[in-house]
PDB file of C-alpha atoms in Angstrom:
ATOM      1  CA  ALA A 544      -6.394   1.397   3.444  1.00 72.00           C
ATOM      2  CA  GLN A 545      -8.790   4.279   3.693  1.00 80.00           C
ATOM      3  CA  ARG A 546      -7.681   6.895   6.214  1.00 92.00           C
ATOM      4  CA  VAL A 547      -8.964  10.132   7.628  1.00 96.00           C
ATOM      5  CA  THR A 548      -6.516  12.511   9.269  1.00 97.00           C
ATOM      6  CA  GLN A 549      -7.391  15.364  11.574  1.00 97.00           C
ATOM      7  CA  PRO A 550      -4.053  16.905  12.470  1.00 96.00           C
ATOM      8  CA  GLU A 551      -5.233  19.037  15.386  1.00 96.00           C
ATOM      9  CA  LYS A 552      -6.328  17.468  18.667  1.00 96.00           C
ATOM     10  CA  LEU A 553      -7.390  20.837  20.046  1.00 98.00           C
ATOM     11  CA  LEU A 554      -8.266  24.109  18.402  1.00 98.00           C
ATOM     12  CA  SER A 555      -8.841  27.083  20.645  1.00 98.00           C
ATOM     13  CA  VAL A 556     -10.246  30.332  19.229  1.00 97.00           C
ATOM     14  CA  PHE A 557     -11.913  33.453  20.533  1.00 97.00           C
ATOM     15  CA  LYS A 558     -15.587  34.137  19.996  1.00 97.00           C
ATOM     16  CA  GLY A 559     -16.105  35.896  16.697  1.00 97.00           C
ATOM     17  CA  ALA A 560     -12.886  34.578  15.175  1.00 98.00           C
ATOM     18  CA  PRO A 561     -12.875  32.374  12.068  1.00 98.00           C
ATOM     19  CA  VAL A 562     -12.621  28.640  12.501  1.00 97.00           C
ATOM     20  CA  GLU A 563     -11.068  26.016  10.251  1.00 97.00           C
ATOM     21  CA  LEU A 564     -10.960  22.389  11.294  1.00 98.00           C
ATOM     22  CA  LYS A 565      -8.690  20.424   9.016  1.00 98.00           C
ATOM     23  CA  CYS A 566      -9.439  17.027   7.520  1.00 97.00           C
ATOM     24  CA  ASN A 567      -7.445  15.085   4.961  1.00 97.00           C
ATOM     25  CA  TYR A 568      -8.355  11.699   3.565  1.00 96.00           C
ATOM     26  CA  SER A 569      -6.989   8.901   1.477  1.00 93.00           C
ATOM     27  CA  TYR A 570      -9.461   6.945  -0.614  1.00 86.00           C
ATOM     28  CA  SER A 571      -9.167   5.129  -3.896  1.00 80.00           C
ATOM     29  CA  GLY A 572     -12.624   5.953  -5.264  1.00 78.00           C
ATOM     30  CA  SER A 573     -15.024   8.896  -5.064  1.00 80.00           C
ATOM     31  CA  PRO A 574     -15.296   9.660  -1.374  1.00 83.00           C
ATOM     32  CA  GLU A 575     -18.452  10.285   0.600  1.00 88.00           C
ATOM     33  CA  LEU A 576     -17.375  12.615   3.386  1.00 92.00           C
ATOM     34  CA  PHE A 577     -19.091  13.811   6.518  1.00 93.00           C
ATOM     35  CA  TRP A 578     -18.545  15.958   9.555  1.00 95.00           C
ATOM     36  CA  TYR A 579     -20.024  14.693  12.818  1.00 96.00           C
ATOM     37  CA  VAL A 580     -20.182  16.686  16.037  1.00 96.00           C
ATOM     38  CA  GLN A 581     -20.494  15.674  19.653  1.00 95.00           C
ATOM     39  CA  TYR A 582     -21.522  18.355  22.120  1.00 96.00           C
ATOM     40  CA  SER A 583     -20.909  17.846  25.812  1.00 94.00           C
ATOM     41  CA  ARG A 584     -23.144  15.094  27.212  1.00 92.00           C
ATOM     42  CA  GLN A 585     -24.886  14.583  23.866  1.00 94.00           C
ATOM     43  CA  ARG A 586     -24.727  11.833  21.310  1.00 95.00           C
ATOM     44  CA  LEU A 587     -22.749  11.952  18.126  1.00 95.00           C
ATOM     45  CA  GLN A 588     -24.725  13.671  15.383  1.00 94.00           C
ATOM     46  CA  LEU A 589     -24.277  14.556  11.746  1.00 93.00           C
ATOM     47  CA  LEU A 590     -23.285  18.156  11.107  1.00 94.00           C
ATOM     48  CA  LEU A 591     -23.005  18.093   7.335  1.00 90.00           C
ATOM     49  CA  ARG A 592     -22.104  15.950   4.343  1.00 88.00           C
ATOM     50  CA  HIS A 593     -20.298  17.016   1.215  1.00 84.00           C
ATOM     51  CA  ILE A 594     -22.938  15.854  -1.262  1.00 78.00           C
ATOM     52  CA  SER A 595     -25.576  18.187   0.141  1.00 77.00           C
ATOM     53  CA  ARG A 596     -23.365  21.278  -0.110  1.00 73.00           C
ATOM     54  CA  GLU A 597     -25.370  22.952   2.609  1.00 78.00           C
ATOM     55  CA  SER A 598     -24.446  25.201   5.482  1.00 80.00           C
ATOM     56  CA  ILE A 599     -25.437  24.008   8.928  1.00 85.00           C
ATOM     57  CA  LYS A 600     -25.140  26.318  11.939  1.00 91.00           C
ATOM     58  CA  GLY A 601     -22.945  28.547   9.785  1.00 91.00           C
ATOM     59  CA  PHE A 602     -20.467  25.752   9.031  1.00 94.00           C
ATOM     60  CA  THR A 603     -19.448  24.806   5.502  1.00 94.00           C
ATOM     61  CA  ALA A 604     -17.049  22.241   4.115  1.00 94.00           C
ATOM     62  CA  ASP A 605     -15.739  21.934   0.588  1.00 88.00           C
ATOM     63  CA  LEU A 606     -14.364  18.758  -0.875  1.00 90.00           C
ATOM     64  CA  ASN A 607     -11.020  19.385  -2.567  1.00 91.00           C
ATOM     65  CA  LYS A 608     -10.122  16.250  -4.474  1.00 89.00           C
ATOM     66  CA  GLY A 609      -6.793  17.637  -5.610  1.00 91.00           C
ATOM     67  CA  GLU A 610      -5.640  18.189  -2.046  1.00 92.00           C
ATOM     68  CA  THR A 611      -7.747  15.298  -0.700  1.00 93.00           C
ATOM     69  CA  SER A 612      -9.149  17.614   1.942  1.00 95.00           C
ATOM     70  CA  PHE A 613     -12.535  18.357   3.460  1.00 95.00           C
ATOM     71  CA  HIS A 614     -11.896  21.185   5.877  1.00 97.00           C
ATOM     72  CA  LEU A 615     -14.720  22.534   8.039  1.00 96.00           C
ATOM     73  CA  LYS A 616     -15.034  26.305   8.211  1.00 96.00           C
ATOM     74  CA  LYS A 617     -17.067  28.941   9.980  1.00 96.00           C
ATOM     75  CA  PRO A 618     -16.452  32.666   9.601  1.00 96.00           C
ATOM     76  CA  PHE A 619     -17.404  33.683  13.141  1.00 97.00           C
ATOM     77  CA  ALA A 620     -17.125  31.205  16.011  1.00 97.00           C
ATOM     78  CA  GLN A 621     -19.724  31.154  18.768  1.00 97.00           C
ATOM     79  CA  GLU A 622     -19.375  29.736  22.267  1.00 97.00           C
ATOM     80  CA  GLU A 623     -22.015  27.107  21.549  1.00 97.00           C
ATOM     81  CA  ASP A 624     -19.775  25.706  18.811  1.00 98.00           C
ATOM     82  CA  SER A 625     -17.472  24.246  21.466  1.00 98.00           C
ATOM     83  CA  ALA A 626     -17.550  20.503  20.907  1.00 98.00           C
ATOM     84  CA  MET A 627     -15.658  17.517  19.522  1.00 97.00           C
ATOM     85  CA  TYR A 628     -15.698  17.383  15.727  1.00 98.00           C
ATOM     86  CA  TYR A 629     -15.080  14.237  13.704  1.00 97.00           C
ATOM     87  CA  CYS A 630     -14.411  14.025  10.010  1.00 97.00           C
ATOM     88  CA  ALA A 631     -15.545  10.716   8.512  1.00 95.00           C
ATOM     89  CA  LEU A 632     -15.427   8.886   5.212  1.00 93.00           C
ATOM     90  CA  MET A 633     -18.053   6.330   4.251  1.00 88.00           C
ATOM     91  CA  GLU A 634     -17.089   3.009   2.735  1.00 83.00           C
ATOM     92  CA  TYR A 635     -19.331   0.298   1.376  1.00 75.00           C
ATOM     93  CA  GLY A 636     -22.061  -0.982   3.637  1.00 69.00           C
ATOM     94  CA  ASN A 637     -22.491   2.092   5.799  1.00 80.00           C
ATOM     95  CA  LYS A 638     -19.012   1.726   7.296  1.00 88.00           C
ATOM     96  CA  LEU A 639     -17.741   5.062   8.541  1.00 92.00           C
ATOM     97  CA  VAL A 640     -14.005   5.599   8.908  1.00 94.00           C
ATOM     98  CA  PHE A 641     -13.459   8.356  11.432  1.00 97.00           C
ATOM     99  CA  GLY A 642     -10.604  10.700  12.049  1.00 97.00           C
ATOM    100  CA  ALA A 643      -9.236  11.075  15.565  1.00 96.00           C
ATOM    101  CA  GLY A 644     -11.365  14.151  16.191  1.00 97.00           C
ATOM    102  CA  THR A 645     -10.636  17.775  17.024  1.00 97.00           C
ATOM    103  CA  ILE A 646     -11.819  19.513  20.161  1.00 97.00           C
ATOM    104  CA  LEU A 647     -12.968  23.022  19.343  1.00 98.00           C
ATOM    105  CA  ARG A 648     -12.894  25.392  22.259  1.00 98.00           C
ATOM    106  CA  VAL A 649     -14.401  28.831  21.746  1.00 98.00           C
ATOM    107  CA  LYS A 650     -13.337  31.306  24.380  1.00 97.00           C
ATOM    108  CA  SER A 651     -15.327  34.382  25.346  1.00 92.00           C
TER     109      SER A 651
ATOM    110  CA  LYS B   7     -39.615   9.608  16.072  1.00 69.00           C
ATOM    111  CA  ALA B   8     -37.771   8.078  18.970  1.00 82.00           C
ATOM    112  CA  GLY B   9     -34.011   8.014  18.547  1.00 94.00           C
ATOM    113  CA  VAL B  10     -31.654   5.062  18.648  1.00 97.00           C
ATOM    114  CA  THR B  11     -31.699   3.443  22.056  1.00 97.00           C
ATOM    115  CA  GLN B  12     -29.030   1.272  23.643  1.00 98.00           C
ATOM    116  CA  THR B  13     -29.202  -0.895  26.726  1.00 97.00           C
ATOM    117  CA  PRO B  14     -27.696  -1.085  29.179  1.00 97.00           C
ATOM    118  CA  ARG B  15     -26.070   2.316  29.418  1.00 97.00           C
ATOM    119  CA  TYR B  16     -23.357   1.173  31.802  1.00 97.00           C
ATOM    120  CA  LEU B  17     -21.864  -2.231  32.432  1.00 97.00           C
ATOM    121  CA  ILE B  18     -19.067  -3.536  34.621  1.00 98.00           C
ATOM    122  CA  LYS B  19     -17.633  -6.984  33.946  1.00 98.00           C
ATOM    123  CA  THR B  20     -14.522  -8.911  34.884  1.00 98.00           C
ATOM    124  CA  ARG B  21     -11.953 -10.449  32.603  1.00 98.00           C
ATOM    125  CA  GLY B  22     -13.022 -13.677  31.006  1.00 98.00           C
ATOM    126  CA  GLN B  23     -16.736 -12.959  31.209  1.00 98.00           C
ATOM    127  CA  GLN B  24     -18.943 -12.329  28.238  1.00 98.00           C
ATOM    128  CA  VAL B  25     -21.342  -9.478  27.597  1.00 98.00           C
ATOM    129  CA  THR B  26     -24.309  -8.727  25.351  1.00 98.00           C
ATOM    130  CA  LEU B  27     -25.259  -5.208  24.334  1.00 98.00           C
ATOM    131  CA  SER B  28     -28.541  -4.257  22.716  1.00 98.00           C
ATOM    132  CA  CYS B  29     -29.496  -1.613  20.187  1.00 98.00           C
ATOM    133  CA  SER B  30     -32.946  -0.571  18.988  1.00 98.00           C
ATOM    134  CA  PRO B  31     -32.805   1.449  15.760  1.00 97.00           C
ATOM    135  CA  ILE B  32     -35.075   4.251  14.697  1.00 95.00           C
ATOM    136  CA  SER B  33     -38.375   2.889  13.419  1.00 93.00           C
ATOM    137  CA  GLY B  34     -38.072   2.071   9.719  1.00 91.00           C
ATOM    138  CA  HIS B  35     -34.287   1.870   9.738  1.00 92.00           C
ATOM    139  CA  ARG B  36     -32.975  -1.469   8.562  1.00 91.00           C
ATOM    140  CA  SER B  37     -29.237  -0.911   8.807  1.00 92.00           C
ATOM    141  CA  VAL B  38     -27.496  -1.078  12.166  1.00 95.00           C
ATOM    142  CA  SER B  39     -23.787  -0.454  12.648  1.00 95.00           C
ATOM    143  CA  TRP B  40     -21.636  -0.835  15.737  1.00 98.00           C
ATOM    144  CA  TYR B  41     -18.572   1.183  16.693  1.00 98.00           C
ATOM    145  CA  GLN B  42     -16.072   1.014  19.515  1.00 98.00           C
ATOM    146  CA  GLN B  43     -14.825   4.294  20.947  1.00 96.00           C
ATOM    147  CA  THR B  44     -11.685   4.447  23.091  1.00 95.00           C
ATOM    148  CA  PRO B  45      -9.344   7.323  23.995  1.00 92.00           C
ATOM    149  CA  GLY B  46      -6.433   5.596  22.295  1.00 90.00           C
ATOM    150  CA  GLN B  47      -7.981   4.258  19.103  1.00 92.00           C
ATOM    151  CA  GLY B  48     -10.885   6.657  18.640  1.00 93.00           C
ATOM    152  CA  LEU B  49     -13.991   5.477  16.805  1.00 96.00           C
ATOM    153  CA  GLN B  50     -13.576   2.133  15.090  1.00 97.00           C
ATOM    154  CA  PHE B  51     -16.101   0.236  13.028  1.00 96.00           C
ATOM    155  CA  LEU B  52     -17.067  -3.186  14.347  1.00 97.00           C
ATOM    156  CA  PHE B  53     -19.736  -4.462  11.946  1.00 94.00           C
ATOM    157  CA  GLU B  54     -22.905  -3.576  10.112  1.00 93.00           C
ATOM    158  CA  TYR B  55     -26.125  -5.521   9.732  1.00 94.00           C
ATOM    159  CA  PHE B  56     -28.791  -5.066   7.114  1.00 92.00           C
ATOM    160  CA  SER B  57     -31.914  -7.214   6.900  1.00 90.00           C
ATOM    161  CA  GLU B  58     -30.522  -9.670   9.456  1.00 94.00           C
ATOM    162  CA  THR B  59     -27.305 -10.209   7.487  1.00 93.00           C
ATOM    163  CA  GLN B  60     -23.843  -9.044   8.394  1.00 93.00           C
ATOM    164  CA  ARG B  61     -22.783  -6.983   5.419  1.00 89.00           C
ATOM    165  CA  ASN B  62     -19.520  -5.512   6.582  1.00 89.00           C
ATOM    166  CA  LYS B  63     -17.018  -6.257   9.303  1.00 93.00           C
ATOM    167  CA  GLY B  64     -14.145  -4.317  10.838  1.00 93.00           C
ATOM    168  CA  ASN B  65     -10.789  -5.590  12.038  1.00 94.00           C
ATOM    169  CA  PHE B  66     -11.774  -7.020  15.375  1.00 97.00           C
ATOM    170  CA  PRO B  67     -11.131 -10.535  16.690  1.00 97.00           C
ATOM    171  CA  GLY B  68     -13.761 -13.246  16.523  1.00 96.00           C
ATOM    172  CA  ARG B  69     -14.629 -12.625  20.180  1.00 98.00           C
ATOM    173  CA  PHE B  70     -16.742  -9.755  18.879  1.00 98.00           C
ATOM    174  CA  SER B  71     -19.924 -10.902  17.215  1.00 97.00           C
ATOM    175  CA  GLY B  72     -23.369  -9.603  16.524  1.00 97.00           C
ATOM    176  CA  ARG B  73     -26.732 -10.338  15.091  1.00 97.00           C
ATOM    177  CA  GLN B  74     -29.840  -8.590  13.899  1.00 97.00           C
ATOM    178  CA  PHE B  75     -33.406  -9.636  14.411  1.00 97.00           C
ATOM    179  CA  SER B  76     -36.363  -9.405  12.041  1.00 96.00           C
ATOM    180  CA  ASN B  77     -37.522  -6.193  13.729  1.00 95.00           C
ATOM    181  CA  SER B  78     -34.053  -4.677  12.982  1.00 95.00           C
ATOM    182  CA  ARG B  79     -33.023  -4.663  16.626  1.00 97.00           C
ATOM    183  CA  SER B  80     -29.414  -5.697  17.001  1.00 98.00           C
ATOM    184  CA  GLU B  81     -27.214  -7.214  19.645  1.00 98.00           C
ATOM    185  CA  MET B  82     -23.481  -7.460  19.901  1.00 98.00           C
ATOM    186  CA  ASN B  83     -21.655  -9.962  22.035  1.00 98.00           C
ATOM    187  CA  VAL B  84     -18.121  -9.921  23.333  1.00 98.00           C
ATOM    188  CA  SER B  85     -16.809 -13.180  24.763  1.00 96.00           C
ATOM    189  CA  THR B  86     -13.787 -13.768  26.994  1.00 97.00           C
ATOM    190  CA  LEU B  87     -13.521 -10.120  27.915  1.00 98.00           C
ATOM    191  CA  GLU B  88     -10.126  -8.459  28.121  1.00 98.00           C
ATOM    192  CA  LEU B  89      -9.135  -5.257  29.889  1.00 97.00           C
ATOM    193  CA  GLY B  90      -8.656  -3.621  26.495  1.00 96.00           C
ATOM    194  CA  ASP B  91     -12.314  -4.130  25.659  1.00 98.00           C
ATOM    195  CA  SER B  92     -13.221  -1.336  28.055  1.00 98.00           C
ATOM    196  CA  ALA B  93     -14.802   1.262  25.810  1.00 98.00           C
ATOM    197  CA  LEU B  94     -17.910   3.111  24.788  1.00 97.00           C
ATOM    198  CA  TYR B  95     -19.837   1.000  22.295  1.00 98.00           C
ATOM    199  CA  LEU B  96     -21.960   3.004  19.902  1.00 98.00           C
ATOM    200  CA  CYS B  97     -24.757   1.802  17.729  1.00 97.00           C
ATOM    201  CA  ALA B  98     -25.973   3.700  14.673  1.00 96.00           C
ATOM    202  CA  SER B  99     -28.952   3.135  12.429  1.00 94.00           C
ATOM    203  CA  SER B 100     -29.789   4.324   8.943  1.00 91.00           C
ATOM    204  CA  LEU B 101     -32.333   3.795   6.196  1.00 84.00           C
ATOM    205  CA  GLU B 102     -32.013   1.425   3.243  1.00 70.00           C
ATOM    206  CA  GLY B 103     -28.359   0.637   2.821  1.00 59.00           C
ATOM    207  CA  LEU B 104     -28.066   0.911  -0.949  1.00 57.00           C
ATOM    208  CA  ASP B 105     -27.210   4.602  -0.873  1.00 57.00           C
ATOM    209  CA  VAL B 106     -23.770   4.943   0.634  1.00 54.00           C
ATOM    210  CA  ALA B 107     -24.466   8.539   1.638  1.00 62.00           C
ATOM    211  CA  ASN B 108     -27.188   7.641   4.121  1.00 76.00           C
ATOM    212  CA  GLU B 109     -27.074   9.578   7.362  1.00 84.00           C
ATOM    213  CA  GLN B 110     -26.325   7.441  10.373  1.00 89.00           C
ATOM    214  CA  PHE B 111     -28.096   8.236  13.626  1.00 93.00           C
ATOM    215  CA  PHE B 112     -26.155   7.331  16.742  1.00 96.00           C
ATOM    216  CA  GLY B 113     -27.325   6.053  20.077  1.00 97.00           C
ATOM    217  CA  PRO B 114     -26.015   7.283  23.426  1.00 97.00           C
ATOM    218  CA  GLY B 115     -23.688   4.317  23.766  1.00 97.00           C
ATOM    219  CA  THR B 116     -23.031   1.604  26.319  1.00 98.00           C
ATOM    220  CA  ARG B 117     -20.052   2.226  28.589  1.00 97.00           C
ATOM    221  CA  LEU B 118     -18.355  -1.114  29.246  1.00 98.00           C
ATOM    222  CA  THR B 119     -15.742  -1.379  31.969  1.00 98.00           C
ATOM    223  CA  VAL B 120     -13.720  -4.578  32.268  1.00 98.00           C
ATOM    224  CA  LEU B 121     -11.982  -5.137  35.599  1.00 97.00           C
TER     225      LEU B 121
END
């Protein structure tokens, strides 16, 4: 079965420090991977997807098929980055398989 | 464009009752998916509808069902409620479903509490 693993429940960093949120997946085909974010009191929203190879709010994520990873990175964390982050893999028919999520807490 | 809307936002039911939740997708979106979010199990896929047809289904019992109308609005129904059905139910909509990389837009959710 397809799985997405986010090993850290909570990641706490200081403002200005680098951030790396880990995501590993298992999938038999070519994966479509996403990062979703949920800020406090807001709805779940797409942060970025691997096929677009773009940087959103300073975040990037590279798909590493050899290590089956899709880690989310940002060189300098900001307080407004504090949120819950979900890594997700898309299966057929718009079905998203989510990881358990990682709370990112950026301290001042 | 207005975002995905879900009604009601909060619901309290007792065991054994049934409940219907509603989701209105973004205008022009024909795919609607439903997810259950709980602290223990996280976000789990329930089912997806496209052009009034259920195209994909998660591993939930038959008590969970849904449908989609011709205007793409969707409802999900849970019968014979159990305490474990207490959760946040999220609806997401997206464009034509042929491209598996379509962005899904989520609603605010319906918080269901079963007493």
